[in-house]
Every structure is written in C-alpha cells, then in structure tokens.
Short mmCIF file of C-alpha atoms in Angstrom, two decimals:
data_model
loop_
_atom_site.label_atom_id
_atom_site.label_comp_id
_atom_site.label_asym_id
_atom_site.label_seq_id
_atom_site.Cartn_x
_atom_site.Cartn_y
_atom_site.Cartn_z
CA UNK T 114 -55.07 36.32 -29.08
CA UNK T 115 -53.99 38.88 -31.96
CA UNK T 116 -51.07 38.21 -34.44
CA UNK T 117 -48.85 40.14 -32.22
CA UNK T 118 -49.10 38.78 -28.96
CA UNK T 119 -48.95 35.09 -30.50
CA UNK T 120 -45.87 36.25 -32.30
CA UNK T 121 -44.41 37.15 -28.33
CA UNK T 122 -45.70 34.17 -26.86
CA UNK T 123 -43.73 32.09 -30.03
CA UNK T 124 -40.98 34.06 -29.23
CA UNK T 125 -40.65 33.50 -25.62
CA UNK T 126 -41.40 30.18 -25.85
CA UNK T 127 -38.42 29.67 -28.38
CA UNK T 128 -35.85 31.34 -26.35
CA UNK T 129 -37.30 29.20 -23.24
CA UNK T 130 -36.20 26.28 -25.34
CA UNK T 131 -33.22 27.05 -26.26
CA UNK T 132 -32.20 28.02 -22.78
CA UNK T 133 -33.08 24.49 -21.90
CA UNK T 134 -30.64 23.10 -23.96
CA UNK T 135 -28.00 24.34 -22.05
CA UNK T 136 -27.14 22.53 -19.23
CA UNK T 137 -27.13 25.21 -16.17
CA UNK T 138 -24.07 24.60 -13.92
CA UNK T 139 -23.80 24.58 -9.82
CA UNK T 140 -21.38 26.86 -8.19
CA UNK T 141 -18.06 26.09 -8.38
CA UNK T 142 -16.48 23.38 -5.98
CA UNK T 143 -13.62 24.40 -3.62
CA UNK T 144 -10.42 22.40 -3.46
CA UNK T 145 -9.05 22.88 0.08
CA UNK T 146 -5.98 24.11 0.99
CA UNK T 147 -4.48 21.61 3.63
CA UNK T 148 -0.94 21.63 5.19
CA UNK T 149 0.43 17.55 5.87
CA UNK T 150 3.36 17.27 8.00
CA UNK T 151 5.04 14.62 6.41
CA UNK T 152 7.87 12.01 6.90
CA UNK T 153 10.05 9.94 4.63
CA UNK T 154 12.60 7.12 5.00
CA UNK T 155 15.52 7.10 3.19
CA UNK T 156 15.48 4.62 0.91
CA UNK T 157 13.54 3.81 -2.56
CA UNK T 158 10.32 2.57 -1.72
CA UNK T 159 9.72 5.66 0.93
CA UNK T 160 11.04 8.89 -1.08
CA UNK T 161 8.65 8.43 -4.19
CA UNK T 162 6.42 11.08 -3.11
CA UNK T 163 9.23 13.62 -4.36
CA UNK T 164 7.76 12.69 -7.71
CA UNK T 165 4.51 14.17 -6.87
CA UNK T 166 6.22 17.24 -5.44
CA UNK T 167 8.36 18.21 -8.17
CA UNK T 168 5.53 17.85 -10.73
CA UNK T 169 3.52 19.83 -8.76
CA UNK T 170 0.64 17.03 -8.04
CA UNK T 171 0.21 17.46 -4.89
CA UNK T 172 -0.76 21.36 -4.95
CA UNK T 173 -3.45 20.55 -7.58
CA UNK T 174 -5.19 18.92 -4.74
CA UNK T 175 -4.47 21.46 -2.32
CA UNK T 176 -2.36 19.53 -0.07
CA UNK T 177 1.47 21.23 1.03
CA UNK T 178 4.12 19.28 2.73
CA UNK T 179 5.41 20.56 5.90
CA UNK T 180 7.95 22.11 6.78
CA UNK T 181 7.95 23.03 2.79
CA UNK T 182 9.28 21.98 0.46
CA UNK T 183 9.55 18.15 1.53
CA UNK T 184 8.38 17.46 4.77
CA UNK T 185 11.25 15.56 7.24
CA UNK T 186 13.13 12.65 6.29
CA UNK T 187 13.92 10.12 9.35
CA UNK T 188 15.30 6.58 9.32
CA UNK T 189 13.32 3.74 10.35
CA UNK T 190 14.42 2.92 13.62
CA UNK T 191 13.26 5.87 15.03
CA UNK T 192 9.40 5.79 13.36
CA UNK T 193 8.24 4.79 16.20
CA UNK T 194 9.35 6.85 18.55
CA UNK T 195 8.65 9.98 16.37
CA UNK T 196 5.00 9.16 15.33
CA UNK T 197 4.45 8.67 18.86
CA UNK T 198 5.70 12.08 19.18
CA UNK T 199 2.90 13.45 17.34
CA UNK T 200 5.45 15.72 15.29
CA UNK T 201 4.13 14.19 12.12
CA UNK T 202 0.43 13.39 10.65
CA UNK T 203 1.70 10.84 7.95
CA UNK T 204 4.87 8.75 7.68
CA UNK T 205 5.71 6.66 5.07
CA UNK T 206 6.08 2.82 6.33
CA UNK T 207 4.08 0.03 7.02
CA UNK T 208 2.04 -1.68 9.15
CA UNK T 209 5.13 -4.15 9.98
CA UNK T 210 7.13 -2.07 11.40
CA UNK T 211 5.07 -0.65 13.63
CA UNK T 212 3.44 -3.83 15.18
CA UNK T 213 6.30 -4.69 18.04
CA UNK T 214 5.65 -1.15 19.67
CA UNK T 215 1.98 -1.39 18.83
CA UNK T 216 0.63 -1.44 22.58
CA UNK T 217 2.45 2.13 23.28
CA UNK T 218 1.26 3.63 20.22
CA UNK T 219 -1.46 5.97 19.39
CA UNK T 220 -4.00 3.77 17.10
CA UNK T 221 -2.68 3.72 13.48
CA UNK T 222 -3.73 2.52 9.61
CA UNK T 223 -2.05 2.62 6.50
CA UNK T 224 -4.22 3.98 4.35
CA UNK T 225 -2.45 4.07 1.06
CA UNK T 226 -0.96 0.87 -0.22
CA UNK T 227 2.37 1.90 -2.58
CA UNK T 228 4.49 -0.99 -3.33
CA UNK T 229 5.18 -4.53 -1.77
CA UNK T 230 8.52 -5.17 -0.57
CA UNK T 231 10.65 -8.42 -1.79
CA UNK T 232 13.72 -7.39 -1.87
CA UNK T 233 15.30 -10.23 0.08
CA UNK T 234 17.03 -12.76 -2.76
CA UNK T 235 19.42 -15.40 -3.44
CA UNK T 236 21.83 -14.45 -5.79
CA UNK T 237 23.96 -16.02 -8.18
CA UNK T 238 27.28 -15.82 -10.23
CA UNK T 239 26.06 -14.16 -13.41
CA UNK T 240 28.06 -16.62 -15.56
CA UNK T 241 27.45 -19.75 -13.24
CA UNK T 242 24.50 -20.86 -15.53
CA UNK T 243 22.04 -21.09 -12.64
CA UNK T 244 18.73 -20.77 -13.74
CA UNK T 245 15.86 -18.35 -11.96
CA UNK T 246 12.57 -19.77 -10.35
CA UNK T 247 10.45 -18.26 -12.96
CA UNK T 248 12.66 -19.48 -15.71
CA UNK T 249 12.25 -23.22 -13.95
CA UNK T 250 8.50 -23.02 -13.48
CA UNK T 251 8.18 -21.41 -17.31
CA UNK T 252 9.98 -25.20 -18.25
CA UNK T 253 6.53 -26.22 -17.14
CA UNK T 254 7.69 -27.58 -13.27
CA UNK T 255 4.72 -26.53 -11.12
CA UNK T 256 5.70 -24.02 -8.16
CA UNK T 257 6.69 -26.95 -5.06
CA UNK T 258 8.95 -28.58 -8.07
CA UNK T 259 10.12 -25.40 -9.47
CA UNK T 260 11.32 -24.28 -5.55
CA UNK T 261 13.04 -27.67 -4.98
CA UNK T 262 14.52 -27.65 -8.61
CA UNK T 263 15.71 -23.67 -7.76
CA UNK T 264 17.65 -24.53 -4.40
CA UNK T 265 19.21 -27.30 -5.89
CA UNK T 266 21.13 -25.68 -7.65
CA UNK T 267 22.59 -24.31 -4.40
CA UNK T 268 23.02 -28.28 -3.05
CA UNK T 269 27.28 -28.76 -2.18
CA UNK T 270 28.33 -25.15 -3.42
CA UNK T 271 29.54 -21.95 -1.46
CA UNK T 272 26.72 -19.87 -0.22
CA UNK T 273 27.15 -16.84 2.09
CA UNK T 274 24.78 -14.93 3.99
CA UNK T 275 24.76 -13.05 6.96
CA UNK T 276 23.17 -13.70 10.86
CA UNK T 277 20.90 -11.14 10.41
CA UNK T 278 17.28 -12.59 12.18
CA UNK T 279 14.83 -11.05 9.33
CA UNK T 280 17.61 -12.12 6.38
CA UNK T 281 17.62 -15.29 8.08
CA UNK T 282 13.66 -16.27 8.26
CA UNK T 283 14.09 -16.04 4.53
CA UNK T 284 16.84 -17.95 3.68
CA UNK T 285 15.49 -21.05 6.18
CA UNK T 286 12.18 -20.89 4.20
CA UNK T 287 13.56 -20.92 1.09
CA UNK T 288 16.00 -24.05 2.23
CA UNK T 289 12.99 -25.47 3.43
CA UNK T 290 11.19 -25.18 0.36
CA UNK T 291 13.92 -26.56 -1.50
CA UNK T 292 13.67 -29.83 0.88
CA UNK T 293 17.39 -29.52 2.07
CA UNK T 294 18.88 -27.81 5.15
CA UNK T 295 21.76 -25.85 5.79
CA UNK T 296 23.65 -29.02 5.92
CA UNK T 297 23.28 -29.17 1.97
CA UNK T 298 24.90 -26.28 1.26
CA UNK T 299 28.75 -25.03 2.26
CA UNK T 300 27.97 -22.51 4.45
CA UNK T 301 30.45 -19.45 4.13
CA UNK T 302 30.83 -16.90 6.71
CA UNK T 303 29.66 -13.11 5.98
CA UNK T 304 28.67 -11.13 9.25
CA UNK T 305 27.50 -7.86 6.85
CA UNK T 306 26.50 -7.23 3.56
CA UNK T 307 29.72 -5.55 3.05
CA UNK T 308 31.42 -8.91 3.10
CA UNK T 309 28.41 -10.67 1.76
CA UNK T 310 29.24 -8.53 -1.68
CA UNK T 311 32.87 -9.00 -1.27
CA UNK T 312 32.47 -12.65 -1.47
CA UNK T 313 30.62 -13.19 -4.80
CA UNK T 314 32.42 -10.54 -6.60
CA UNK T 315 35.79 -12.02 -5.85
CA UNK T 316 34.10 -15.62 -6.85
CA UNK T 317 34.69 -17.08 -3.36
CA UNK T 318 30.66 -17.81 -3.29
CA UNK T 319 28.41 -19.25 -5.32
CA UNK T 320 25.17 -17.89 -3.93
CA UNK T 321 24.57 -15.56 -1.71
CA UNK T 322 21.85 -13.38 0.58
CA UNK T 323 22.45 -10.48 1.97
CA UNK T 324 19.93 -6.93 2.74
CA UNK T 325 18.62 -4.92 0.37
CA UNK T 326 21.99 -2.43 -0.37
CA UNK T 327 24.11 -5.73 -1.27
CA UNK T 328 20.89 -7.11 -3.80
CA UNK T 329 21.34 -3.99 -5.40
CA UNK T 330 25.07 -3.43 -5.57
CA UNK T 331 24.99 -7.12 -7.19
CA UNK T 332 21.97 -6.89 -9.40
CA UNK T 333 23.09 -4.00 -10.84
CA UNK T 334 26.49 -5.63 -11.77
CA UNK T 335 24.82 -8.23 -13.59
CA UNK T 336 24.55 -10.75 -10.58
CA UNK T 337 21.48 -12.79 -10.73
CA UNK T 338 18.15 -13.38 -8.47
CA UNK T 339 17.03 -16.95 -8.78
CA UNK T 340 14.73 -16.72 -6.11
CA UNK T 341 12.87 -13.91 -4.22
CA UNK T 342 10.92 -13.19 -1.80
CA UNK T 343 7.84 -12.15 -4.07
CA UNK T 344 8.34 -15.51 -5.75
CA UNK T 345 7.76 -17.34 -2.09
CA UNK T 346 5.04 -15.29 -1.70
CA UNK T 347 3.15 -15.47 -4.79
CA UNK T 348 2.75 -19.15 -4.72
CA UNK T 349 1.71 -18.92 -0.43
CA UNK T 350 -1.72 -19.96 0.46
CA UNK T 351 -4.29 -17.07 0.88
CA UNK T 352 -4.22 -17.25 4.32
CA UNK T 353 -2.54 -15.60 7.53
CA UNK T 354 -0.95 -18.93 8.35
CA UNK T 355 1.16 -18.95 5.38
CA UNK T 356 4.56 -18.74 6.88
CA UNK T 357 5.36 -17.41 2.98
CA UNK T 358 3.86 -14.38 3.43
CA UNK T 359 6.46 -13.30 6.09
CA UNK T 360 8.91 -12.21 3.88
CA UNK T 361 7.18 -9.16 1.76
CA UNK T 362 4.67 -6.35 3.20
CA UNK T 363 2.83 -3.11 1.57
CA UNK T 364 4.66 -0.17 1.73
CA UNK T 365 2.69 2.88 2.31
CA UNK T 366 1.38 5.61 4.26
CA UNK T 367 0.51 5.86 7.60
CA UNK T 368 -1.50 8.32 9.96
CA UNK T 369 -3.30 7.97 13.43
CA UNK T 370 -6.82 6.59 13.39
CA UNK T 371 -7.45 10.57 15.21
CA UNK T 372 -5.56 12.47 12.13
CA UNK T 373 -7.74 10.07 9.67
CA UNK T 374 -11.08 10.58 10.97
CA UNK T 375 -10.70 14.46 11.33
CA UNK T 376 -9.10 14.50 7.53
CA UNK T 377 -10.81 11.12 5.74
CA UNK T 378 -11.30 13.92 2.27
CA UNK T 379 -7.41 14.69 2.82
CA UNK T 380 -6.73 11.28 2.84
CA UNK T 381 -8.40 10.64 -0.53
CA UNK T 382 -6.35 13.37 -1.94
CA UNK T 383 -3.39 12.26 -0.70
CA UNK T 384 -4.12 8.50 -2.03
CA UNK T 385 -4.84 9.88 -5.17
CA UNK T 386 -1.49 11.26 -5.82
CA UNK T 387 0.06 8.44 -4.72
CA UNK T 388 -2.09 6.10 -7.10
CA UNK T 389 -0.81 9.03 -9.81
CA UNK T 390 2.65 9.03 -8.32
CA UNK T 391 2.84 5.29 -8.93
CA UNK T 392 1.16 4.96 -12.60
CA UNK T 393 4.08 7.29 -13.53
CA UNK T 394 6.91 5.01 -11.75
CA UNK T 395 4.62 2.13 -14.62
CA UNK T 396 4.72 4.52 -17.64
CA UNK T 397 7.52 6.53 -17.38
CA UNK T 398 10.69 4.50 -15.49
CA UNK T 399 13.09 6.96 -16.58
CA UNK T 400 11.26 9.86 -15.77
CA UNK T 401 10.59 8.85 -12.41
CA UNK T 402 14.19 7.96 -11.63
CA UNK T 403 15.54 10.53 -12.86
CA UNK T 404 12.98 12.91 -10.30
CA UNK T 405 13.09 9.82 -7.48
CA UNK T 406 17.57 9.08 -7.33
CA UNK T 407 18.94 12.33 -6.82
CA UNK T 408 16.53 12.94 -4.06
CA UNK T 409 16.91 10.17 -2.74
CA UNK T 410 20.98 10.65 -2.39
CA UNK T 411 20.24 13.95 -0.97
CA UNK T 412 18.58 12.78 1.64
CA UNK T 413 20.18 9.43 2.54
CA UNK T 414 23.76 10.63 1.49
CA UNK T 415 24.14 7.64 -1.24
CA UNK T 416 25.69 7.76 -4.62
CA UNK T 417 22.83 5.97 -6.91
CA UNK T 418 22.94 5.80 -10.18
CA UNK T 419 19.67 6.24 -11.94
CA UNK T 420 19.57 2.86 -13.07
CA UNK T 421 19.66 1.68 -9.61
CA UNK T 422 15.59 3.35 -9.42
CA UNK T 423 14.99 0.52 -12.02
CA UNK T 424 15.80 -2.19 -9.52
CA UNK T 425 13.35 -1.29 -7.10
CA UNK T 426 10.63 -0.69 -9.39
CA UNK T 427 11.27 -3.78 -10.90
CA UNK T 428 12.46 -5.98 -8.13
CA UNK T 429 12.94 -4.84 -4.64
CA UNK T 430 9.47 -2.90 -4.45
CA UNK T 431 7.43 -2.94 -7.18
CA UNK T 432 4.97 0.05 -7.13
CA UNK T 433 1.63 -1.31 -8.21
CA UNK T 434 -1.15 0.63 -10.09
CA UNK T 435 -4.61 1.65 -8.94
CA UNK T 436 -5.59 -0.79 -11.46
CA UNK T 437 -3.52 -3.48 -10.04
CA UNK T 438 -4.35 -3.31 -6.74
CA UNK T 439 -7.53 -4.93 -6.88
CA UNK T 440 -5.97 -8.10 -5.76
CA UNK T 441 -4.83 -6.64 -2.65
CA UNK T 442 -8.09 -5.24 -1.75
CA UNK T 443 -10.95 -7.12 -3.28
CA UNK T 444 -9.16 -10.87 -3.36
CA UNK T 445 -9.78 -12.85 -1.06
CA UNK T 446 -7.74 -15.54 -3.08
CA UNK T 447 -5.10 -13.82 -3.68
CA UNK T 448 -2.36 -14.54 -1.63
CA UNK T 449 -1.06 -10.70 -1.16
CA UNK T 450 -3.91 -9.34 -0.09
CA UNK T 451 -3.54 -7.31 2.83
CA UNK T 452 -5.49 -9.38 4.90
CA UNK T 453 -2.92 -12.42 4.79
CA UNK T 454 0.15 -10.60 4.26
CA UNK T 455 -0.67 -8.42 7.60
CA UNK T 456 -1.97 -11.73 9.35
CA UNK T 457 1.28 -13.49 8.98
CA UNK T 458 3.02 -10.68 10.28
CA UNK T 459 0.84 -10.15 13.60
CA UNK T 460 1.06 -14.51 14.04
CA UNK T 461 5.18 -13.62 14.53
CA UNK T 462 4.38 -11.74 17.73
CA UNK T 463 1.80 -14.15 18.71
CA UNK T 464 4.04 -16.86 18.38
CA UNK T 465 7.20 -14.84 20.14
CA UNK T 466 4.52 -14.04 23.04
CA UNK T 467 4.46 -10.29 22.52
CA UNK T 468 0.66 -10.38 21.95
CA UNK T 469 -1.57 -12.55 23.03
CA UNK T 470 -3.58 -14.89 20.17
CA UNK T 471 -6.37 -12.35 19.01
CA UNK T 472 -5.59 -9.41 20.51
CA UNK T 473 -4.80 -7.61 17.55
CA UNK T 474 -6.57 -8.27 14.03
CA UNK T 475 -5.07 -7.20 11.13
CA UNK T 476 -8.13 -4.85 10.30
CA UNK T 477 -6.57 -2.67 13.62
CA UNK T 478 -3.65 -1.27 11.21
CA UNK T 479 -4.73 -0.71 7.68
CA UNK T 480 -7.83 1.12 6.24
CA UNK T 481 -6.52 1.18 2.47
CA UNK T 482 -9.24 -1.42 1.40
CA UNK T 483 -11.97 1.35 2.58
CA UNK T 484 -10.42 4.22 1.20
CA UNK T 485 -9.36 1.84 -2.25
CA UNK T 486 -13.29 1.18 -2.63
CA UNK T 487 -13.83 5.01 -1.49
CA UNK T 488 -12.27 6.13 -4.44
CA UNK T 489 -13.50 3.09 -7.01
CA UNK T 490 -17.24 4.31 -5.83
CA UNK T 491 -16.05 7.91 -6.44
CA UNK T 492 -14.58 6.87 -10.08
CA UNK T 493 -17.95 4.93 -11.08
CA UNK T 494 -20.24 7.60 -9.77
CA UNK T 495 -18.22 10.74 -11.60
CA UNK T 496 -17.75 8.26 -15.07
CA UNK T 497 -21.71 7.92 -15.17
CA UNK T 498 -22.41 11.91 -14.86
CA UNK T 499 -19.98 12.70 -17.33
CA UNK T 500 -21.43 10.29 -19.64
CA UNK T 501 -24.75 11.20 -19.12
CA UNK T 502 -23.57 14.98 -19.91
CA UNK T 503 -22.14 13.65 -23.72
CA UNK T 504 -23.77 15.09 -26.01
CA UNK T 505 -24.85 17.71 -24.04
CA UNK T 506 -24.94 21.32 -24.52
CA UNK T 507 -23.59 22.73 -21.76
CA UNK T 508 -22.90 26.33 -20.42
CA UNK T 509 -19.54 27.86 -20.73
CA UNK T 510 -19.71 27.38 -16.57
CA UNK T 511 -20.57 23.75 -17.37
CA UNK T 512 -18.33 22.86 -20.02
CA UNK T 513 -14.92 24.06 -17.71
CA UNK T 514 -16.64 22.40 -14.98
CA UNK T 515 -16.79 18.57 -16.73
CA UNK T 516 -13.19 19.11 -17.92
CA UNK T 517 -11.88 20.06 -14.36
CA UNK T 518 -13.86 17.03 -13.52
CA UNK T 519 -12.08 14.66 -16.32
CA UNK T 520 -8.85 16.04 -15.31
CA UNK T 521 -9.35 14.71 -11.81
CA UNK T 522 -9.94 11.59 -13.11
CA UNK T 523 -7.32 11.44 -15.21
CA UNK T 524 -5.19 11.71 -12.13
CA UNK T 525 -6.50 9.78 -9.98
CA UNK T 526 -8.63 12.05 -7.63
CA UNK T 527 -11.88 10.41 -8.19
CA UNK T 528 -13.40 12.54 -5.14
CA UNK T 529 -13.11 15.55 -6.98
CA UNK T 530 -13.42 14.02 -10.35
CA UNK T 531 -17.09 13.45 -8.96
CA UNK T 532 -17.74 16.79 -7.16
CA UNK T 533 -16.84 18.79 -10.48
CA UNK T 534 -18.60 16.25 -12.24
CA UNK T 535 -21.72 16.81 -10.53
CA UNK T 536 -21.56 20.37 -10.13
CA UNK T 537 -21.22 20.56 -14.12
CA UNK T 538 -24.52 18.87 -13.83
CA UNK T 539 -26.03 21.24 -11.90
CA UNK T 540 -26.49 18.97 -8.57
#
C-alpha cells in the first residue's frame, strides 16, 4: 500500500470513528391526537381536571376534551343513567357510586385513582377546648384509646346531625368506636345541613355532623374536626370486612371496560395528567385553587372562596401523588388500598341483598393498580435508557429526542417518556 492510499484508508477510518461517537437517532415518535368526551361533577374532588386544561397539559399529550373546551358537567345522581347512555367515554366518580346500578350497566373500571374522600366529620365549637383524634393519639393513647378518649368528649353534650342514611353509617361507627351509643349524647334535631350549621354557629350544639357543604362552611369559620372519616379509616384492618373502610372511597376516573381496551395508550395519557394534575394541587395549593374555585362556581353556581380549595385538598379529599399512591396499589397492608376500601363497599350490597355473596369482586370495577404499575414499568424502563445515553454524544436528532423524553417524565407520562427515550437511542 503506497503513502497515499494509507493516508485515505487513515482518513476514512478516522471519520468512521468519529461518526460512531454520535449516537444515531430513530425516527421521531408520534403523539396522537385523541378527542375524550368527558364528564365532571360539580364539586371539588371532580372539577380538578380544569387544572390540566388551563395549563395546557392535556394537549401536550394529544388528548382534547369534548365538546371543547371542558367536556360536560353533570351531577351525580344522574351518572348512571348518562354513562349508560354512552354519551360520554370517561366520567369522573368512583367505583361506589356506581355499584347499586351495577347489573344494568355496561362493564366499568376506574382507572385513575385521584383523591380519597373523608369528608364526613364531627365538628366542634372552635373555643370549646375539645381536642382532635390526632392530637389525642400524638399524647401517646394508641388508636382504640385515642377513639374512645375523642367521643368522650361528646358524652352528655348537644350534638346535632341529620337522618341522612350515608351521614348516619358514620356517625354510628364513630359512637361505636367511642364505646357509647346515642343514648350518651343529647341528641339535637337537624333534618339538613342548613340547620345542622345553624345550630353550632348560634352555640345551640356542641358537636355536630352534617354533609360535606356544612364541614366546609364550618371549617372554614374556624370550627373544628376532631374526628374524620380518614381517621376511622386509617386505623381499619386491611381487609374488606372492615366496616371502617365504609366511610371514604378513591375518587377518580371512570370508562367502560369496551372504551379501555380500544384506548389502554389513551388511558396512560390521561392518568398521566392526572398524576401531574395532582402533584401540582401538592406543590402549588394556591395555584391550583386559584385555576380549580372559579371553575368550579361556574359550573356548580357556588360562591367559594379560594381558601375553601384548601379544605378539600387538605381534608375533605386529599389528592395523593404518584409517589404516594403506592400504598393503594402495591399494599396489601395498607388499609386503603383499593382492594379493601372497594371490598367493604360491595359487602353493603351483599349484606342489603342487592348482590348475591361473590357475585361481584372488587377487581370487576377498578383497573388503576394495572395501569399504576403500567406506568411505574414505563418510568423504570425510560430512566435506564436515558442513563445509559449520559455521557453520550448524541446527534442533534438525538439530543432533542432525550429531552422530549425527560420532559415526559417530568410530567408524568412515563409511556412517552420511554418511547422518546428509546427512539433517542436509536431502537
């Protein structure tokens, strides 16, 4: 070989090199563009997804409410009837409310679990010195002493509450863990919340339990909750038969087993934003109320202050993180995992006769562990290519590629966190 052809070869060989060195990337990935007729309640734990839509979250991922710009808005006592309708593909409920009309329904599954609802409450005169259930078992009580040492506090004084059947369940349990009975207490009549709120703000009760609006008109005025129903149900056995567990369930959202099966990568998308959505709610409080109230009064024709978006996040329906969910999903001795909490509800209907023992498992109306560990297999599987690709030198196609791929991640969309991911790796 002369000087001049080994000089070539050298050459060649160089640039061969250095074109390895670059890490080569696949075509782009496309983000679908997917319309989602969508339904809201009217109240807090049901309108958060205008948080998504005003920040523009849910177009990153391709995914438009319909009719634009917000989907429909219905109240609760018609979900039934209007899923069945087929006029929506996702609602925003829970697996509760839809198990008495469960045999006429269309096969159904939460697949995105937003908050847990414990908004029921007995309240007490903000100046009456009563002390809280978590401020008794901080003393260093232990739970059965701290729930006895709680509802005595109630033993010989003025408590109202209203007739209401679900209101009810709660306030017999929590007599019941208290060891008294109604007989302990003097019972004062309230047949709404209306009068329920009347009653402790003119001091003619003591204590008092009442819905959700009243726990918030109250709380908000500096009335206190001594005991909840999260409290009742974080101390419950993990198990279906805790009668505990009755009183909270996951909020979330809801589509047909047909809609999920023909859309499972739609469903990720949406679950993402909602685990992005929530995260906020955690970070940013203010932010998120200030998006979530006015909304929200839009809709359901209420006057909220902003501060009132604090009490549900904080109390009434805590919106739990992505992170924090593993408890609900992966658990299985954790009391509000979905498993239990959607147990105890199906045993009601069981025990009422409206389904017979076994026909329904509570596996038949969520799918949000699957599409949970979906997303945690996506998240593992996208953080190992992108740290195999540090300290890479990547292609100007590569490069954008692994930061669209980090951005996903950072929000929560782990599917396409992983597609962009691998793509900027060349797979």
């Amino acid at each position: 070989m002369n000087i001049r052809n080994a000089i070539t070869m050298a050459a060649i060989a160089a640039a061969t090199a250095a074109a390895g060195a670059f890490q080569a990337a696949a075509e782009a990935p496309e983000i679908p563009q997917v319309k989602v007729r969508f339904a809201h309640f009217p109240y807090f734990d049901h309108t958060q997804s205008i948080i998504g839509l005003e920040q523009g979250w849910f177009d990153e991922v391709g995914i438009t409410f319909d009719p634009e710009p917000h989907g429909i808005v219905v109240q609760a006592s018609e979900a039934s009837a209007v899923f069945a309708s087929g006029r929506v593909d996702v609602m925003s409920a829970s697996a509760q409310l839809f198990l008495p009309a469960a045999p006429t329904l269309p096969p159904l599954k939460v697949f995105h679990y937003a908050d847990i609802f414990q908004g029921y409450a007995v309240m007490a005169q903000p100046d009456g010195g009563a002390k809280s259930f978590q401020e008794i078992l901080g003393e260093g009580m232990t739970p059965d002493d701290a729930f006895k040492a709680t509802m005595d506090q109630l033993r010989g004084k003025r408590f109202a509450f209203p007739t209401e059947a679900a209101i009810k369940g709660f306030i017999d349990l929590s007599i019941q863990k208290g060891g008294m009975t109604l007989e302990d207490v003097d019972a004062v009549g309230a047949p709404d919340d209306a009068a329920n709120v009347a009653l402790m703000q003119a001091g003619r009760a003591d204590f008092q339990v009442g819905g959700v609006p009243s726990r918030m008109t109250l709380q908000i005025a500096g009335f206190k909750p001594i005991l909840t129903s999260g409290d009742l149900a974080a101390y419950a056995g993990p198990s279906a038969d805790s009668i505990e567990l009755r009183a909270v369930f996951h909020d979330g959202w809801v589509a047909s087993d047909e809609w999920i099966n023909a859309n499972y990568e739609t469903v990720l998308r949406l679950t993402s934003v909602g685990f992005r959505i929530n995260q906020f709610i955690n970070d940013h409080a203010d932010e998120a109320a200030a998006i979530h109230t006015p909304f929200l009064n839009s809709v359901a024709g209420t006057s909220f202050a902003n501060e009132v978006a604090h009490v549900a996040y904080t109390s009434l329906d805590p919106f739990w993180t992505f992170d924090a969910q593993t408890g609900w999903i992966m658990d299985k001795d954790n009391p509000l995992n979905a498993e239990y909490v959607i147990g105890s509800a199906i045993k009601i209907y069981e025990e009422q006769g409206l389904f017979q023992e076994g026909e329904y498992s509570w596996d038949q109306f969520t799918l949000a562990h699957q599409v949970y560990n979906d997303l945690a297999k996506y998240k593992s599987d996208a953080e190992t290519i992108l740290a195999d690709l540090e300290g890479s030198e990547l292609s100007d196609d590569a490069a954008a590629l692994r930061d669209k791929a980090m951005a996903f991640h950072a929000a929560f969309d782990f599917l396409d966190a992983y597609r962009f991911a691998k793509a900027a790796a060349g797979g």
